[in-house]
mmCIF file of C-alpha atoms in Angstrom:
data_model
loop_
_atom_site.group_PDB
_atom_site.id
_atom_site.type_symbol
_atom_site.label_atom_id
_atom_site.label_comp_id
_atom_site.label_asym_id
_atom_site.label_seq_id
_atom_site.Cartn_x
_atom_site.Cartn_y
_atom_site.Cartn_z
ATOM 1 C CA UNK N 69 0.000 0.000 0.000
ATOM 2 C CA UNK N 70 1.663 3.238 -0.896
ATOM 3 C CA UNK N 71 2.158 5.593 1.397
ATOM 4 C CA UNK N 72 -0.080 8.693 1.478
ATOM 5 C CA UNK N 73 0.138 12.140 2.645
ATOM 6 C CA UNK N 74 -1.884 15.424 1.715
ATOM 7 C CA UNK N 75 -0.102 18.708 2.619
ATOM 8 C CA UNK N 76 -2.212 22.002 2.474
ATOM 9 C CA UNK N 77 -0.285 24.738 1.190
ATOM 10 C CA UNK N 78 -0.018 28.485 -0.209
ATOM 11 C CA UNK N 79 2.560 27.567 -2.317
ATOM 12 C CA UNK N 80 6.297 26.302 -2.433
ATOM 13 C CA UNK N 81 9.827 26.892 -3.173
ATOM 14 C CA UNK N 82 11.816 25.924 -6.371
ATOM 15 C CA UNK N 83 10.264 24.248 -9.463
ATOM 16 C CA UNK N 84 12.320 22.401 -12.165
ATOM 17 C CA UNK N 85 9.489 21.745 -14.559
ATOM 18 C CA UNK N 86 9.238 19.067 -17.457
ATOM 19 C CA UNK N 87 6.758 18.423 -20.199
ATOM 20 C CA UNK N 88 3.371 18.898 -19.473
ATOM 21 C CA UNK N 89 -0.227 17.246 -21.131
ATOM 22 C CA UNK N 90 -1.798 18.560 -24.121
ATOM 23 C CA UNK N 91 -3.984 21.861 -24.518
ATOM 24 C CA UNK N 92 -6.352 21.443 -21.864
ATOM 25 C CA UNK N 93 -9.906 23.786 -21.425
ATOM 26 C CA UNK N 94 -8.488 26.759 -20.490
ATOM 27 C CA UNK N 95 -5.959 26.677 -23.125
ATOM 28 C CA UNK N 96 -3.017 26.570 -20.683
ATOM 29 C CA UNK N 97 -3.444 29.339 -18.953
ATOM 30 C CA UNK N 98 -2.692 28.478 -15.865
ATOM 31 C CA UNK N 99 0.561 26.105 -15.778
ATOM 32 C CA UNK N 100 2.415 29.434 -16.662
ATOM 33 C CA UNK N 101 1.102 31.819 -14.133
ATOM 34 C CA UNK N 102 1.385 29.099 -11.600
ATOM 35 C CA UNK N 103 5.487 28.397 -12.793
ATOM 36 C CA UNK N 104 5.777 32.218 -12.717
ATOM 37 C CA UNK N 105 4.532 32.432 -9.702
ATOM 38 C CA UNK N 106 6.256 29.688 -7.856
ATOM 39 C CA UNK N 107 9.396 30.942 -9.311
ATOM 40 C CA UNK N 108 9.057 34.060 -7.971
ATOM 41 C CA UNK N 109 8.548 32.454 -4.177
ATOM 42 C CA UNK N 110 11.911 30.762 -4.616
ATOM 43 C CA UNK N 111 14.036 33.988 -5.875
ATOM 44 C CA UNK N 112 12.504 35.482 -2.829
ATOM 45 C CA UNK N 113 10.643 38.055 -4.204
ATOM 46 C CA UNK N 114 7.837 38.350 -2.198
ATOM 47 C CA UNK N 115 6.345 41.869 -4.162
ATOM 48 C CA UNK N 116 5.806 39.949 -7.320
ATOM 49 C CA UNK N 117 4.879 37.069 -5.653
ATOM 50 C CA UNK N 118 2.072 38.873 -4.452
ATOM 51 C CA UNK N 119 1.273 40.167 -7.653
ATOM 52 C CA UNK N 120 -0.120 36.506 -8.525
ATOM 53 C CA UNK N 121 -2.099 35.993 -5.452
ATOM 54 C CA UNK N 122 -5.543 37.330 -4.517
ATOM 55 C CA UNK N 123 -6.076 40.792 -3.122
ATOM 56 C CA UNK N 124 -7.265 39.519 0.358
ATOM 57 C CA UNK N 125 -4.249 37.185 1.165
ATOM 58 C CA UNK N 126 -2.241 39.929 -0.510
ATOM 59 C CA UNK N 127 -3.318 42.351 2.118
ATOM 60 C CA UNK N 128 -3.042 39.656 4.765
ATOM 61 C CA UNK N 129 0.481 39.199 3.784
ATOM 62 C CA UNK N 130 1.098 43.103 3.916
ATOM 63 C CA UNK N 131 0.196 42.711 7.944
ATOM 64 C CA UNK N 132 3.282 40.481 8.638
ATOM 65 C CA UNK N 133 7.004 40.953 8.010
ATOM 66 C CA UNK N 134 8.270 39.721 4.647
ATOM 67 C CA UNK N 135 10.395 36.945 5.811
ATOM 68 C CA UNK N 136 7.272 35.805 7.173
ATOM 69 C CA UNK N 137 5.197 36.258 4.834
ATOM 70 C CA UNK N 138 7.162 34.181 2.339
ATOM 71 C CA UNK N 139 7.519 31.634 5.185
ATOM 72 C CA UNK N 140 4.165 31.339 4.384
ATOM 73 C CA UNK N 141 4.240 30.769 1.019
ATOM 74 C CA UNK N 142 7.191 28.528 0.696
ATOM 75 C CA UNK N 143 6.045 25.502 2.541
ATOM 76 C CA UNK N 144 6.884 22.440 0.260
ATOM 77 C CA UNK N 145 10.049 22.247 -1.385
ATOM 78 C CA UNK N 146 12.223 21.493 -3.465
ATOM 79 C CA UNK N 147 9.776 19.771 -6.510
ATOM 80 C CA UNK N 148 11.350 18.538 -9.442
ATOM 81 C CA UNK N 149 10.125 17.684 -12.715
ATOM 82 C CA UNK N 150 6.975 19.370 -12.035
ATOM 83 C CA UNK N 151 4.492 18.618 -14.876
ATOM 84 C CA UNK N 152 1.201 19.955 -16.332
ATOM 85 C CA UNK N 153 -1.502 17.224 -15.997
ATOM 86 C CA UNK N 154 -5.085 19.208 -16.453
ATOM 87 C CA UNK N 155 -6.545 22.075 -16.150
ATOM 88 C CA UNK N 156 -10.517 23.326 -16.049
ATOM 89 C CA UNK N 157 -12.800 26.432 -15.271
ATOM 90 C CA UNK N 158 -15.987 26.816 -13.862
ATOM 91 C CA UNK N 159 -17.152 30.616 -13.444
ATOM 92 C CA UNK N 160 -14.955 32.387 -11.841
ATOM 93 C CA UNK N 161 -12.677 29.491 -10.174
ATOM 94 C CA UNK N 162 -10.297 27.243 -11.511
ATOM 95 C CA UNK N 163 -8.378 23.662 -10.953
ATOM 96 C CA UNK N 164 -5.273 22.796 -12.114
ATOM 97 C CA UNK N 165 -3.840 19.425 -11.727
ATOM 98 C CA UNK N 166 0.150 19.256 -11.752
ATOM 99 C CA UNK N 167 2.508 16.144 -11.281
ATOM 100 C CA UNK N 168 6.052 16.866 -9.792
ATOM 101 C CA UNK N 169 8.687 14.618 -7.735
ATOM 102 C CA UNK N 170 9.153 15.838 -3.682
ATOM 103 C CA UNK N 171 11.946 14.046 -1.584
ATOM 104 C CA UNK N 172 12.024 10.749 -3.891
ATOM 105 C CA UNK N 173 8.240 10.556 -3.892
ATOM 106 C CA UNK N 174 5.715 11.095 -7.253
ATOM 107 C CA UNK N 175 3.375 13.765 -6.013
ATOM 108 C CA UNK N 176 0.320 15.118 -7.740
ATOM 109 C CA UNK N 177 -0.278 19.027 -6.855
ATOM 110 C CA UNK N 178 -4.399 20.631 -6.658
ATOM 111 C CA UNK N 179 -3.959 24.322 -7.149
ATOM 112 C CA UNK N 180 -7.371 26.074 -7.290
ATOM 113 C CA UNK N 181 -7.635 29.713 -8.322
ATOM 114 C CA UNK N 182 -9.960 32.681 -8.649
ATOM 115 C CA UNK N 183 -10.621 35.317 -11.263
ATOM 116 C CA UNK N 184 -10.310 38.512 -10.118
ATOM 117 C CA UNK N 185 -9.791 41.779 -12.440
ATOM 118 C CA UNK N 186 -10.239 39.827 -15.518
ATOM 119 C CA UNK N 187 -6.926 37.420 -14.204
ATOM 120 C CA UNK N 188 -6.266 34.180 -12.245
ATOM 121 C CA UNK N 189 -4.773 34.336 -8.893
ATOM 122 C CA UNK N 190 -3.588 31.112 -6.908
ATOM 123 C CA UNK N 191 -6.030 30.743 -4.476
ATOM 124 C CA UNK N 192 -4.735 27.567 -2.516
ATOM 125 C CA UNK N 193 -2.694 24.304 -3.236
ATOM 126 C CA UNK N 194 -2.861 20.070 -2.144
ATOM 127 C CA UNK N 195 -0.524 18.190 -2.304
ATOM 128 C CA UNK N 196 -0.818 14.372 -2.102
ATOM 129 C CA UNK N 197 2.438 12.793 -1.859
ATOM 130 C CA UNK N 198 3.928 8.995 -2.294
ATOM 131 C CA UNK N 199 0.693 8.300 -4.222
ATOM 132 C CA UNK N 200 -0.016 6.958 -7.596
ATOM 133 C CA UNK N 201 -2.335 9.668 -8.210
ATOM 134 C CA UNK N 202 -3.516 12.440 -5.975
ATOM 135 C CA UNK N 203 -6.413 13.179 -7.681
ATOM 136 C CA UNK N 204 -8.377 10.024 -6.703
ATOM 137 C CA UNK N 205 -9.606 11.536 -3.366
ATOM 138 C CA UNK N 206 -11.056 14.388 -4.749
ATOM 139 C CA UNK N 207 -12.928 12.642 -6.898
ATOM 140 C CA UNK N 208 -14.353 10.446 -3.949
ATOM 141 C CA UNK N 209 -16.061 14.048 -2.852
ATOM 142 C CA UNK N 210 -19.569 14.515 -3.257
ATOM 143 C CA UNK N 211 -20.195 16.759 -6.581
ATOM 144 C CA UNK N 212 -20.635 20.446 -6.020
ATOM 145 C CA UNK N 213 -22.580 23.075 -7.196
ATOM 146 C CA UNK N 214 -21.952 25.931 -8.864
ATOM 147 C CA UNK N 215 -22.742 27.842 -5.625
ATOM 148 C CA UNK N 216 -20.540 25.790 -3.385
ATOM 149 C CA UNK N 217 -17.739 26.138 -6.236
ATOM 150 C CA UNK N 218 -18.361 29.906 -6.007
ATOM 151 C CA UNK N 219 -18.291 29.893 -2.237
ATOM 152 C CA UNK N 220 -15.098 27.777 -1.468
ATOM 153 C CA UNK N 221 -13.899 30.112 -4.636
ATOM 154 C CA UNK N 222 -14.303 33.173 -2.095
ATOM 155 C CA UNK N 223 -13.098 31.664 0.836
ATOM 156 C CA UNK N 224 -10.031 30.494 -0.888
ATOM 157 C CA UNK N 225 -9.135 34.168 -1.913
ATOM 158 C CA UNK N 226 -9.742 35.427 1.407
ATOM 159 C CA UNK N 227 -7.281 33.211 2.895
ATOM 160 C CA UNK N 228 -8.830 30.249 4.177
ATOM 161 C CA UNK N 229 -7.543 27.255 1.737
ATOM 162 C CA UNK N 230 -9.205 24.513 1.484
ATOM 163 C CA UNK N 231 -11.529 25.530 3.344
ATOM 164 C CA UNK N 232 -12.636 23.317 6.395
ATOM 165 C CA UNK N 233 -14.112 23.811 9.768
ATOM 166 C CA UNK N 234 -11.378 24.553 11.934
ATOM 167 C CA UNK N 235 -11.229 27.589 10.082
ATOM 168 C CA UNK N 236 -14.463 29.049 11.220
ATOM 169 C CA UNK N 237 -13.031 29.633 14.826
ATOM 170 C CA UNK N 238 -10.705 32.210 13.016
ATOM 171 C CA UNK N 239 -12.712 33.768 11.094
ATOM 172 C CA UNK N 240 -14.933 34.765 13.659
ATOM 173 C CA UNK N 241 -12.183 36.387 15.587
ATOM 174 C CA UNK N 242 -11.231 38.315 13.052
ATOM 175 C CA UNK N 243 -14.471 39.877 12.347
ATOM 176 C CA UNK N 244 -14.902 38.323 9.104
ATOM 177 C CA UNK N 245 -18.501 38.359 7.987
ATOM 178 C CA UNK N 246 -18.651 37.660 4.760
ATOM 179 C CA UNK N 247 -16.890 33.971 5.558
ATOM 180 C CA UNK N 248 -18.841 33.408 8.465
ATOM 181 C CA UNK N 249 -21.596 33.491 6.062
ATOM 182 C CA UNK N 250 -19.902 31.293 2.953
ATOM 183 C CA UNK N 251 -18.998 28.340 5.694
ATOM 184 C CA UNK N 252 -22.819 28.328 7.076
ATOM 185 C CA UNK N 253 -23.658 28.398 3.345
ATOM 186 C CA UNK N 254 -21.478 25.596 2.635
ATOM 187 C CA UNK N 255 -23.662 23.435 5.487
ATOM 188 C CA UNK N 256 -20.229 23.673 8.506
ATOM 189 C CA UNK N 257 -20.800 23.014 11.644
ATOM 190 C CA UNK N 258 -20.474 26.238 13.841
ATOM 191 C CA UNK N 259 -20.179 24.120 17.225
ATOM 192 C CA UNK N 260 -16.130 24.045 16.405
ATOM 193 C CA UNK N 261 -13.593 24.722 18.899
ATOM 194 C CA UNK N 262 -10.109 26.253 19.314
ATOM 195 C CA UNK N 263 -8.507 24.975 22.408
ATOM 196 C CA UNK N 264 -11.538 26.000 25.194
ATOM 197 C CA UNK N 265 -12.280 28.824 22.397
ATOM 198 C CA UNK N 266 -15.753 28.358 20.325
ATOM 199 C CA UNK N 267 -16.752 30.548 17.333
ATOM 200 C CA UNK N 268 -18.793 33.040 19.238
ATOM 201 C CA UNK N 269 -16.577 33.223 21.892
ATOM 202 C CA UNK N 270 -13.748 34.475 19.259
ATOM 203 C CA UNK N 271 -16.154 36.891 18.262
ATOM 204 C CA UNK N 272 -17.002 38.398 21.396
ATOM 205 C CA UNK N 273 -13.515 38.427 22.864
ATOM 206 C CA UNK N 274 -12.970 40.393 19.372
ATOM 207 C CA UNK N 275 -15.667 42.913 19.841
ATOM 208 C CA UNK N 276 -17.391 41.448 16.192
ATOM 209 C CA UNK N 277 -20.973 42.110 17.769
ATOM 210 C CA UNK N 278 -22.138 41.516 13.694
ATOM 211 C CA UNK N 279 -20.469 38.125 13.825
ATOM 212 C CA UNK N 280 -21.548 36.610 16.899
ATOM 213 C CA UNK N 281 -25.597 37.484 16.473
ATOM 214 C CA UNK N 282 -24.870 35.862 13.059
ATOM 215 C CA UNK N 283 -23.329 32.882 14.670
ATOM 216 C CA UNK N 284 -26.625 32.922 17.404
ATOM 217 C CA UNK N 285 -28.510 33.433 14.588
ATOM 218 C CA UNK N 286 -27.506 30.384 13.095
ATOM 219 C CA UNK N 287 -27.620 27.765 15.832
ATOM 220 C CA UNK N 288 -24.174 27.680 17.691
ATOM 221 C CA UNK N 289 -24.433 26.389 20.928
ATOM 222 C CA UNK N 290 -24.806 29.113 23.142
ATOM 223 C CA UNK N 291 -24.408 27.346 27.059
ATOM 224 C CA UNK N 292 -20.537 26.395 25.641
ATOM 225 C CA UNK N 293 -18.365 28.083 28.770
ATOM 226 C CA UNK N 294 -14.248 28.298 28.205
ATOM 227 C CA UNK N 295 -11.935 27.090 30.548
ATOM 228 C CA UNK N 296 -12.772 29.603 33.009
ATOM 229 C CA UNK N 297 -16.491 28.633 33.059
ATOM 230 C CA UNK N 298 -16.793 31.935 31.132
ATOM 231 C CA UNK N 299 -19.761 31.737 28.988
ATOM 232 C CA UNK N 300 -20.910 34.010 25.810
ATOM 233 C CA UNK N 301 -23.655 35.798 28.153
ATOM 234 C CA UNK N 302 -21.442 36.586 30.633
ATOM 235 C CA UNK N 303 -18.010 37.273 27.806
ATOM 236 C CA UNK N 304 -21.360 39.690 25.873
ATOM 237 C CA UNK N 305 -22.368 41.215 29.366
ATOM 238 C CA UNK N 306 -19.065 42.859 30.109
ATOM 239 C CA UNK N 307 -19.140 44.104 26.621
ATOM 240 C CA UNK N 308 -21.425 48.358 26.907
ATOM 241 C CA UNK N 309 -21.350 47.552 23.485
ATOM 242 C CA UNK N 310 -22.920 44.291 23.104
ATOM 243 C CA UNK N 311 -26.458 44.888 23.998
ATOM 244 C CA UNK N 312 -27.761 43.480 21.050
ATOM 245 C CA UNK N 313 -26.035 40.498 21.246
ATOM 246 C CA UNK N 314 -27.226 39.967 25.443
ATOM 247 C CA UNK N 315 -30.680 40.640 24.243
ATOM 248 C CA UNK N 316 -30.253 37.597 21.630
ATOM 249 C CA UNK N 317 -28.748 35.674 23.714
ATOM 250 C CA UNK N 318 -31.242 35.860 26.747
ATOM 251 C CA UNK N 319 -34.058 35.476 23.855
ATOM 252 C CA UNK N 320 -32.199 32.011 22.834
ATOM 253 C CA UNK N 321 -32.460 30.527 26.599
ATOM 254 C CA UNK N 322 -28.711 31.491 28.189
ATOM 255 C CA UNK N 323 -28.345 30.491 31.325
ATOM 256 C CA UNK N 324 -28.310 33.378 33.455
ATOM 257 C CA UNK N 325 -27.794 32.033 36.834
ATOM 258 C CA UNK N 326 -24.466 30.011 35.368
ATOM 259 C CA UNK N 327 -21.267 31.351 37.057
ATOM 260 C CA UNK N 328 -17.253 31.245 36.298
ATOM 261 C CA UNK N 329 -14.826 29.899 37.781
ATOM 262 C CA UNK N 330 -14.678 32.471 40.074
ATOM 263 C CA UNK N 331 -18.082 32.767 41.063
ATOM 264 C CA UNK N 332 -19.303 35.562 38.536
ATOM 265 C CA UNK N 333 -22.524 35.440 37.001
ATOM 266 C CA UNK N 334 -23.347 37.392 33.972
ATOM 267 C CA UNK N 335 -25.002 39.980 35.912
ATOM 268 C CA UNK N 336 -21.612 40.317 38.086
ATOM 269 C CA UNK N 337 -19.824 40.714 35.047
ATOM 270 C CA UNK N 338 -22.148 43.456 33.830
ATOM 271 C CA UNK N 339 -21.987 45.406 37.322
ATOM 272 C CA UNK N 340 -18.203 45.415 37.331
ATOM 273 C CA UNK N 341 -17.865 46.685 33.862
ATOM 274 C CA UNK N 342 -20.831 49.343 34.760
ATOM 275 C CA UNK N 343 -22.325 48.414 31.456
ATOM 276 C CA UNK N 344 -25.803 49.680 32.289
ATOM 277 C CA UNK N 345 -27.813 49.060 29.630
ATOM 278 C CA UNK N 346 -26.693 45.123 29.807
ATOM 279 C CA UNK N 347 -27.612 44.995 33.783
ATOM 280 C CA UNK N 348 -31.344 46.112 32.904
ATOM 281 C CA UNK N 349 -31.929 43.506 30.520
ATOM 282 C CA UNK N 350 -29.838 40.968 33.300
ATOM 283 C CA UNK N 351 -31.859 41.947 35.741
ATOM 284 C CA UNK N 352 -35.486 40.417 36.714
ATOM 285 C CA UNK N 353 -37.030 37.317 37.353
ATOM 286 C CA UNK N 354 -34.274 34.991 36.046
ATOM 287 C CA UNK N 355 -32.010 36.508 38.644
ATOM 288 C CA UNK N 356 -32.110 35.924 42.279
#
């Protein structure tokens, strides 16, 4: 049985590249962006790297220092003989298949890109290595629509590849609507957790008010505490500016009586942040 491994990357260092298949849908236009581009990862040259990527990781990248930020991109290296094998569109996203050669192994490269202003940018890259052929396990997958295809399309440029739902966790920290929305779209589970940190507690801890009624909205579970026993009531209640979001939750059934760790119920928390407008909705029957 050969041995199998799938590696989810931006991109990766140098390419030696050999003959590739024969003129495939697009009409080869993305092998050559995608050598360009890879070439430009291993010179180093992280400005016209970016040039070939899409605007939202682009930007992402322009938040870190460059020798991180091409860290990031050079993650699986050094390929050899790295080979054209097919390439197809659908709207606005893209798959090319590649073959190269990684560490003695035969390896079969995904690379899925977006359109954007009227060009394709690499979106996000698999990698199945020691395999026969890597493109047998995406073919297992159940067919998409053209709506998913659009949506994993958009998450893909916004920096979430291969989009899965560990991801969702960061996303709501960051405040990031729009893929909140694509990955409950998409049918993900929103009851996902990062160490003792859920979805909607990212988003409160982050002040994205937007994201967590969203998140509420959409079914998480709301009673989930963090390691402190700190749950999204009490997180919202210490939060002036979260008075929507205690009204929603206290509409969906929070417990109101639960307390932390160290004792506080979501009323305490409300009192010692003098968040007034959160203490009058706290306040009534369900308290003692």
């Amino acid at each position: 049985m050969p041995f199998r491994m799938f590696v989810v990357v931006v991109t990766f260092g140098a390419l030696s590249c050999g003959g590739h298949s024969q003129p495939s849908k697009t009409d080869k236009q993305l092998f050559p962006i995608y050598v360009a581009y890879s070439e430009a990862v291993a010179k180093g040259d992280l400005a016209v790297a970016k040039t070939f990527l899409p605007e939202a990781k682009s930007v992402q990248l322009d938040a870190v220092p460059p020798l991180k930020a091409l860290a990031e991109l050079a993650v699986l290296s050094p390929l050899s003989n790295v080979a054209e094998k097919s390439e197809s569109v659908t709207g606005q996203n893209a798959l090319l298949i590649v073959t190269a050669r990684v560490g003695g192994n035969d390896a079969t490269g995904q690379i899925r890109f977006v359109r954007e202003d009227d060009g394709w940018r690499v979106a996000s890259e698999r990698w199945n290595i020691g395999a026969d052929d890597g493109t047998q396990g995406a073919t297992q997958e159940r067919p998409r629509t053209a709506a998913e295809r659009e949506a994993i399309g958009r998450l893909e440029a916004k920096g979430y590849p291969d989009p899965s739902p560990g991801q969702i966790v960061s996303a709501a920290g960051a405040g990031d609507l729009e893929a909140i929305q694509l990955f409950i779209g998409l049918g993900f589970s929103l009851d996902q957790a990062n160490g003792d940190l859920t979805p909607l507690l990212a988003a409160i801890a982050g002040d994205h008010e937007d994201v967590a009624l969203l998140l509420v909205q959409n079914g998480e579970n709301i009673g989930t505490a963090d390691d402190h026993g700190v749950t999204p009531l009490m997180s919202a209640a210490a939060k002036c500016g979260m008075t929507q979001l205690v009204k929603a939750l206290i509409d969906k059934g929070a417990d109101q009586r639960a307390k932390s760790s160290t004792g506080m119920t979501a009323l305490d928390m409300a009192r010692q942040a003098s968040c007034s407008a959160n203490i009058d909705l706290l306040r009534g029957p369900a308290q003692y």
